[in-house]
Amino acid sequence: MDQVVTHLPSSRSGKIAQAIRYLILISLVVNVTQSFAQTIPVGSIGLEDYYRRAQLLGEVDPAVSFTIRPVSPTQSFGRKDIFYPDSLVQRRNFLGIEPMRINSSKIKTVILPFSFQAQTNTHHAYGWNDGAMIPAKGLQSVVSAGLYAEWGPISLQLRPELVNASNSEFETFDKDHYDIIFARYYDYYNRIDAPVRFGTKAFSKLYLGQSSLKVNYKGFSAGFSSENLWWGPGMRNALLMTNTAPGFNHLTINTDRPFKTAIGAFEGQLVAGRLDGSGFGVLEPEKDYIDGPLYFPKRDDWRLFSGMVLSWNPKWVPGLFVGLSRSKQMYSDDITGAGDYFPFFSTVKKADADAGLEKKDIRSSLFLRWVWPEEQAEIYGEFGRDNVVRSARQAALQPDRGRAYVVGVRKIVNLSGGRGHKLMVHIEATQLQQTQVDDVLGAKSWYVNSYVRHGYTN
């Protein structure tokens, strides 16, 4: 989901920021050597890719799809130390302090590793798969630390994230364009909450980050979470859920390891949560065109988001995973019944002249991942549609309208020399661009919507 942020009150933010500093200090002096069922945050490239490569090499459970993340290596693979999975990697304990574990007969607690990420954009705002970071020029950073605790079936993962960005000024859309160019520009930005710049000052924001409170039982979990989610087999992109934005507060019911049955293994997740707008406008909301304003302020209302994803590994085809995902969002004032809280209770209407009056913004996708450990390779793909289902005739004449896809292939190549060196070859392609002339001229995009004018953003 795209990037959107809101500010915390300064007094509350200051107290929480002080608390996170203490967590960071503890994490800096503690070397974690034992883990329980905590998850690897989405975007932990080295760790996530390590376990996925290990599956290609036949070293971990082949029934794990990696299409529903975050994953818990302890639950999925039986790893006791998820942050040091390779026994050949030397541990670092610079201060010589023993690992901290607070274990009693009822409560087990470990300190999570400290994380620091930084990036700088020298010319203009840009960001992609960077979690809580905002698209901004200049230097910005995200720091995170926390703890994980288990008490019987109850687990608590507290891992807040603190973002600081210089958010420097940069040259934006040329103000000397013809009015018709501005009109097309606002055709897009009136239907999505994607600020060019997040305010005019330095930006600071504290998130709950990769935190959760769940009840766990026999491979299933239910509770509250603010973690980033990733749905789909893609490594660099996915259609419905990625970490291009911060995680959002949501209720979740999910599997934390493959649920094995007589017809194969299943993984799934069902979520419902609240999305808020950014609070930032576009470039020049006062600009007019043909005696009317170009910018229309978005509705002052939060959005209900619900979504589901399901993956199936048929027992007859080892290494094959097929699945589907679906999302729905709507303004809270438009909620009319309990069915609005579940994505699978909504029908998607055929496209017609009144399609803009549809009060729900719906997307769905089908995906596939096929792993061949003997070849140390995998192929994967995801195909999605936004909002409308057309007749068979329309689908045959315009199969690419309102669609998006991700396809990829990965192959581990053994290098000569006998030292166990390997090379990963990876290609991934993503297509979101509209291909129909009227869609392009109408400034349509896969993530905009004419009624839910915040678009598919968080």
XYZ file of C-alpha atoms in Angstrom:
458
model
C 0.000 0.000 0.000
C 1.163 3.530 -0.660
C 2.590 5.929 1.875
C 0.498 8.025 4.240
C 1.255 9.287 7.720
C -0.398 11.217 10.503
C 1.226 12.974 13.437
C 1.017 11.991 17.083
C 0.427 14.666 19.731
C 3.780 16.085 20.772
C 3.492 15.158 24.471
C 2.553 11.567 23.772
C 5.163 11.277 21.034
C 7.857 12.573 23.380
C 7.107 9.986 26.056
C 7.015 7.112 23.585
C 10.188 8.353 21.906
C 11.924 8.301 25.290
C 10.753 4.732 25.837
C 12.089 3.610 22.473
C 15.487 5.135 23.323
C 15.682 2.838 26.357
C 14.771 -0.157 24.205
C 17.463 0.815 21.714
C 20.053 1.117 24.488
C 19.169 -2.325 25.823
C 19.274 -3.831 22.336
C 22.697 -2.340 21.659
C 24.270 -4.078 24.646
C 22.468 -7.400 24.330
C 23.393 -10.160 21.917
C 20.293 -12.247 21.288
C 20.964 -15.976 21.053
C 17.517 -17.434 21.590
C 14.229 -16.705 19.865
C 10.713 -17.938 20.256
C 7.867 -17.425 17.776
C 8.532 -13.830 16.786
C 8.301 -12.868 13.139
C 10.902 -11.536 10.726
C 9.735 -8.034 9.722
C 8.755 -7.631 6.084
C 11.654 -5.867 4.395
C 14.406 -7.708 6.297
C 15.981 -8.499 2.950
C 18.944 -10.543 4.124
C 16.963 -12.796 6.462
C 13.865 -13.219 4.303
C 15.953 -14.059 1.270
C 18.159 -16.420 3.311
C 15.217 -18.650 4.204
C 13.753 -18.483 0.701
C 17.112 -19.451 -0.822
C 17.382 -22.258 1.731
C 14.102 -23.635 0.403
C 15.504 -23.690 -3.141
C 18.454 -25.636 -1.760
C 16.139 -28.128 -0.034
C 17.213 -27.100 3.472
C 13.844 -26.000 4.942
C 10.218 -27.166 4.830
C 9.075 -27.210 1.177
C 5.434 -26.637 2.256
C 6.040 -22.978 3.229
C 4.806 -20.755 0.391
C 6.542 -17.440 1.254
C 3.457 -15.772 -0.249
C 2.069 -14.615 3.122
C 4.504 -12.619 5.211
C 5.783 -11.906 7.800
C 6.911 -15.460 8.466
C 7.900 -17.031 11.762
C 10.925 -19.285 11.139
C 10.506 -20.871 14.557
C 6.976 -22.014 13.736
C 7.574 -22.718 10.035
C 11.070 -24.206 10.072
C 11.767 -25.074 13.711
C 14.670 -22.619 13.907
C 15.572 -21.670 17.480
C 17.630 -18.626 16.528
C 15.920 -16.881 13.627
C 18.328 -13.935 13.466
C 21.475 -16.113 13.260
C 20.268 -18.987 11.047
C 23.740 -19.731 9.654
C 25.983 -21.387 12.226
C 29.037 -20.294 10.220
C 28.315 -16.587 10.814
C 30.311 -15.190 13.708
C 28.276 -13.529 16.436
C 29.129 -10.034 17.607
C 29.068 -9.050 21.276
C 31.184 -5.905 21.370
C 30.556 -5.066 25.038
C 30.984 -8.602 26.348
C 27.558 -8.628 28.007
C 25.728 -11.912 28.296
C 22.450 -12.382 26.402
C 19.332 -11.243 28.221
C 16.526 -13.756 28.640
C 13.853 -13.296 31.250
C 12.342 -16.759 31.633
C 10.064 -17.958 34.390
C 7.706 -20.880 34.664
C 4.991 -18.777 32.987
C 6.573 -15.913 31.019
C 9.401 -16.082 28.482
C 10.925 -12.839 27.222
C 13.740 -11.925 24.841
C 15.098 -8.600 23.629
C 14.797 -8.128 19.868
C 17.752 -6.879 17.799
C 18.296 -3.166 17.300
C 17.694 -2.009 13.725
C 18.913 1.176 12.040
C 18.150 2.081 8.420
C 19.125 5.256 6.598
C 18.753 6.594 3.091
C 19.312 9.863 1.275
C 17.780 11.282 -1.900
C 19.889 14.048 -3.416
C 17.482 15.414 -6.034
C 13.822 14.717 -5.306
C 11.506 12.666 -3.109
C 11.564 8.943 -3.803
C 10.867 5.758 -1.907
C 10.028 2.113 -2.585
C 9.663 -0.887 -0.268
C 11.156 1.138 2.586
C 8.448 0.709 5.213
C 7.926 3.646 7.539
C 10.140 5.990 5.526
C 8.422 8.754 3.560
C 9.200 9.894 0.005
C 11.479 12.826 0.820
C 14.583 14.611 -0.367
C 17.569 14.553 1.952
C 18.624 12.235 4.742
C 16.169 10.154 6.736
C 16.403 7.229 9.125
C 14.299 4.594 10.864
C 15.363 3.094 14.179
C 13.667 0.155 15.828
C 14.095 -1.987 18.907
C 11.846 -3.996 21.159
C 11.035 -7.179 23.007
C 9.075 -10.362 22.540
C 7.207 -12.202 25.303
C 5.181 -15.393 25.562
C 2.762 -16.351 28.309
C 1.142 -19.654 27.481
C -0.740 -19.190 24.192
C -0.452 -15.378 24.378
C 2.406 -13.616 22.590
C 3.400 -9.950 22.676
C 5.813 -8.457 20.172
C 6.605 -4.803 20.882
C 8.810 -3.328 18.165
C 8.066 0.393 17.536
C 9.726 2.378 14.743
C 10.912 5.987 14.926
C 11.237 7.904 11.637
C 13.169 11.145 11.187
C 13.454 12.844 7.787
C 15.013 16.178 6.826
C 12.262 16.497 4.159
C 14.192 19.139 2.217
C 12.581 21.341 -0.403
C 12.943 20.324 -4.053
C 11.671 21.386 -7.454
C 8.211 19.980 -8.084
C 5.682 20.205 -10.907
C 6.449 23.173 -13.162
C 4.034 25.970 -12.247
C 4.299 27.466 -15.763
C 2.502 24.590 -17.489
C -0.616 25.225 -19.544
C -3.885 24.981 -17.620
C -4.887 21.813 -19.462
C -1.713 20.115 -18.188
C -2.620 21.074 -14.629
C -6.125 19.721 -15.199
C -4.753 16.298 -16.168
C -2.363 16.416 -13.196
C -5.237 16.958 -10.773
C -7.355 14.290 -12.465
C -4.919 11.859 -10.872
C -4.196 13.494 -7.519
C -7.868 14.117 -6.768
C -8.326 10.327 -6.671
C -5.373 9.251 -4.545
C -3.735 10.391 -1.313
C -0.135 10.624 -2.546
C 1.391 13.957 -1.446
C 4.359 15.192 -3.440
C 5.854 16.415 -0.178
C 4.877 15.602 3.413
C 4.710 19.149 4.700
C 7.309 21.901 4.490
C 9.328 21.077 7.618
C 11.468 18.253 8.927
C 9.352 15.164 9.524
C 9.321 12.992 12.643
C 6.876 10.203 13.435
C 6.679 7.291 15.858
C 4.816 4.161 14.787
C 3.856 1.004 16.624
C 5.917 -0.609 13.893
C 6.261 -4.391 13.827
C 4.192 -4.975 16.969
C 1.469 -7.494 17.741
C -0.598 -9.056 20.532
C -1.956 -12.488 19.619
C -3.401 -15.715 20.914
C -1.728 -18.726 19.281
C -3.083 -22.264 19.107
C -1.949 -25.224 17.007
C -0.624 -23.226 14.071
C -3.282 -20.492 14.130
C -3.059 -16.947 15.507
C -5.642 -14.255 16.205
C -5.300 -10.782 17.651
C -4.083 -7.245 17.004
C -1.112 -6.271 14.844
C 0.522 -3.225 13.290
C 3.062 -5.240 11.289
C 3.730 -4.751 7.610
C 2.105 -7.412 5.444
C 3.192 -8.892 2.129
C 0.784 -10.941 0.036
C 1.972 -12.632 -3.120
C 5.043 -14.486 -4.423
C 6.967 -11.439 -5.678
C 10.352 -10.500 -4.228
C 10.444 -6.842 -5.295
C 6.752 -6.131 -5.879
C 3.301 -7.402 -4.981
C -0.094 -6.100 -6.058
C -2.135 -5.862 -2.844
C 0.230 -5.774 0.154
C 3.865 -4.646 0.378
C 6.084 -2.594 2.677
C 6.061 0.558 0.528
C 4.146 2.123 3.433
C 4.155 1.682 7.209
C 2.091 -1.108 8.673
C -1.442 -0.197 9.733
C -3.375 -1.193 12.851
C -5.497 -4.242 12.128
C -7.162 -7.310 13.569
C -5.910 -10.565 12.122
C -6.682 -14.266 11.982
C -3.900 -16.192 10.287
C -1.886 -19.366 10.099
C 1.655 -19.132 11.424
C 2.793 -22.317 9.659
C 1.358 -24.490 6.888
C -1.823 -26.317 7.920
C -1.420 -29.789 6.469
C -4.472 -31.758 5.308
C -5.259 -34.808 3.179
C -5.209 -32.682 0.000
C -2.178 -30.565 0.802
C -0.995 -27.658 2.949
C -2.863 -24.377 3.380
C -1.802 -20.934 4.585
C -4.086 -17.943 4.980
C -4.851 -14.626 6.600
C -7.951 -12.497 7.174
C -7.521 -8.880 8.309
C -9.663 -5.832 9.071
C -8.312 -2.439 10.063
C -8.542 1.334 9.917
C -6.862 3.576 7.351
C -6.439 7.324 7.877
C -5.533 10.031 5.383
C -2.175 11.775 5.292
C -3.490 15.246 6.065
C -1.268 16.724 3.345
C -2.646 18.280 0.174
C -1.269 18.653 -3.335
C 0.826 21.391 -4.906
C -1.528 24.311 -5.533
C -5.042 23.616 -4.282
C -6.080 27.180 -5.110
C -5.526 26.823 -8.869
C -8.639 27.155 -11.087
C -9.532 25.845 -14.527
C -12.531 27.034 -16.596
C -13.950 29.029 -13.665
C -13.745 26.114 -11.260
C -11.252 24.738 -8.721
C -8.881 22.020 -9.841
C -8.372 20.557 -6.379
C -11.239 18.942 -4.474
C -10.410 18.252 -0.797
C -10.820 14.635 0.125
C -13.482 13.358 2.451
C -12.704 13.814 6.150
C -13.429 10.241 7.149
C -11.413 7.160 7.993
C -11.619 4.045 5.835
C -12.427 0.480 6.796
C -10.030 -1.964 5.158
C -10.625 -5.696 4.962
C -8.632 -8.286 3.102
C -7.908 -11.966 2.773
C -5.277 -14.209 1.234
C -5.190 -17.993 0.828
C -2.423 -20.251 -0.482
C -2.665 -23.965 -1.282
C 0.170 -26.454 -1.803
C -1.430 -29.534 -3.470
C -0.017 -32.777 -2.089
C 0.190 -34.224 -5.622
C 2.526 -31.480 -6.901
C 5.363 -30.811 -4.436
C 6.681 -27.269 -4.584
C 3.589 -25.801 -6.301
C 1.649 -23.041 -4.537
C -1.523 -21.485 -5.935
C -3.504 -18.792 -4.196
C -5.758 -15.786 -4.266
C -6.023 -12.475 -2.444
C -8.746 -9.864 -2.206
C -9.055 -6.448 -0.573
C -11.848 -3.959 0.032
C -11.915 -0.464 1.479
C -14.765 1.959 2.116
C -15.426 5.096 4.127
C -16.733 4.480 7.635
C -19.881 6.532 7.000
C -20.807 4.090 4.224
C -20.697 0.976 6.424
C -24.177 -0.533 6.468
C -23.771 -3.995 7.960
C -21.521 -6.736 9.289
C -20.805 -7.951 5.761
C -18.856 -4.772 5.055
C -16.163 -5.976 7.472
C -15.386 -9.036 5.340
C -13.864 -8.832 1.848
C -15.513 -11.988 0.522
C -19.085 -10.761 1.192
C -18.843 -8.014 -1.435
C -19.757 -8.565 -5.055
C -17.882 -6.694 -7.771
C -20.246 -5.086 -10.244
C -19.881 -5.005 -13.987
C -18.533 -1.781 -15.433
C -21.268 0.657 -16.436
C -22.010 4.364 -16.535
C -22.621 4.451 -12.780
C -19.419 2.635 -11.790
C -18.122 5.802 -10.150
C -21.010 5.598 -7.667
C -19.822 2.264 -6.280
C -18.929 2.994 -2.639
C -16.386 0.201 -2.288
C -12.870 0.013 -3.690
C -12.124 -3.648 -4.447
C -9.076 -5.454 -5.820
C -8.292 -9.125 -6.247
C -5.480 -11.271 -7.558
C -4.501 -14.850 -8.351
C -0.931 -16.032 -7.857
C 1.333 -19.013 -8.387
C 4.768 -20.061 -7.159
C 6.535 -23.241 -8.265
C 9.727 -24.359 -6.516
C 12.101 -26.930 -8.026
C 14.712 -27.839 -5.373
C 16.376 -30.308 -7.746
C 17.103 -27.416 -10.098
C 17.603 -24.896 -7.278
C 15.081 -22.675 -9.054
C 11.591 -21.204 -8.850
C 9.119 -19.369 -11.057
C 6.259 -17.208 -9.818
C 3.558 -14.841 -10.976
C 0.585 -12.782 -9.805
C -2.303 -11.428 -11.888
C -4.776 -8.897 -10.500
C -7.799 -6.807 -11.445
C -9.163 -3.643 -9.895
C -12.791 -2.893 -9.064
C -14.709 -4.280 -12.033
C -15.552 -7.611 -13.637
C -16.579 -7.426 -17.281
C -18.575 -9.702 -19.502
C -16.874 -12.571 -21.309
C -17.053 -10.574 -24.528
C -15.404 -7.515 -22.973
C -12.757 -9.660 -21.313
C -11.957 -11.284 -24.669
C -11.765 -7.962 -26.520
C -9.842 -6.083 -23.795
C -8.113 -8.655 -21.583
C -5.528 -6.153 -20.373
C -7.954 -3.502 -19.147
C -7.882 -2.917 -15.384
C -5.227 -5.558 -14.887
C -1.781 -5.704 -13.310
C 0.774 -8.468 -12.987
C 4.094 -9.532 -11.478
C 6.223 -12.357 -12.922
C 9.630 -13.616 -11.889
C 12.193 -16.414 -12.010
C 15.096 -17.263 -9.663
C 17.905 -19.741 -10.161
C 20.894 -20.636 -7.980
C 23.956 -21.475 -10.068
C 26.800 -23.523 -8.585
C 30.153 -21.932 -9.381
C 33.190 -23.986 -10.261
C 36.048 -24.286 -7.809
C 34.674 -26.765 -5.301
C 34.316 -24.226 -2.484
C 30.536 -24.223 -2.370
C 30.241 -20.776 -3.942
C 26.911 -20.048 -5.609
C 25.403 -17.283 -7.727
C 21.763 -16.202 -7.510
C 20.202 -15.121 -10.822
C 16.898 -13.289 -10.405
C 14.590 -11.533 -12.878
C 11.273 -9.909 -11.958
C 8.907 -7.782 -14.050
C 5.923 -5.732 -12.893
C 3.215 -4.141 -15.051
C 0.747 -1.640 -13.565
C 0.499 0.806 -16.455
C -2.835 1.271 -18.190
C -2.845 0.160 -21.821
C -6.191 1.495 -23.072
C -6.123 4.957 -24.666
C -9.185 6.248 -22.806
C -7.749 5.026 -19.483
C -4.455 6.794 -20.143
C -6.191 10.027 -21.170
C -8.418 9.777 -18.094
C -5.348 9.593 -15.818
C -6.421 6.217 -14.476
C -4.112 4.097 -12.379
C -4.440 0.692 -10.758
C -4.540 2.272 -7.284
C -6.876 5.258 -7.807
C -10.620 5.336 -7.229
C -13.304 7.847 -8.176
C -15.375 7.428 -5.002
C -12.864 6.375 -2.329
C -10.670 9.269 -3.394
C -7.850 8.470 -0.998
C -7.087 5.629 -3.384
C -5.402 2.416 -2.312
C -3.092 4.110 0.190
C -2.129 3.840 3.829
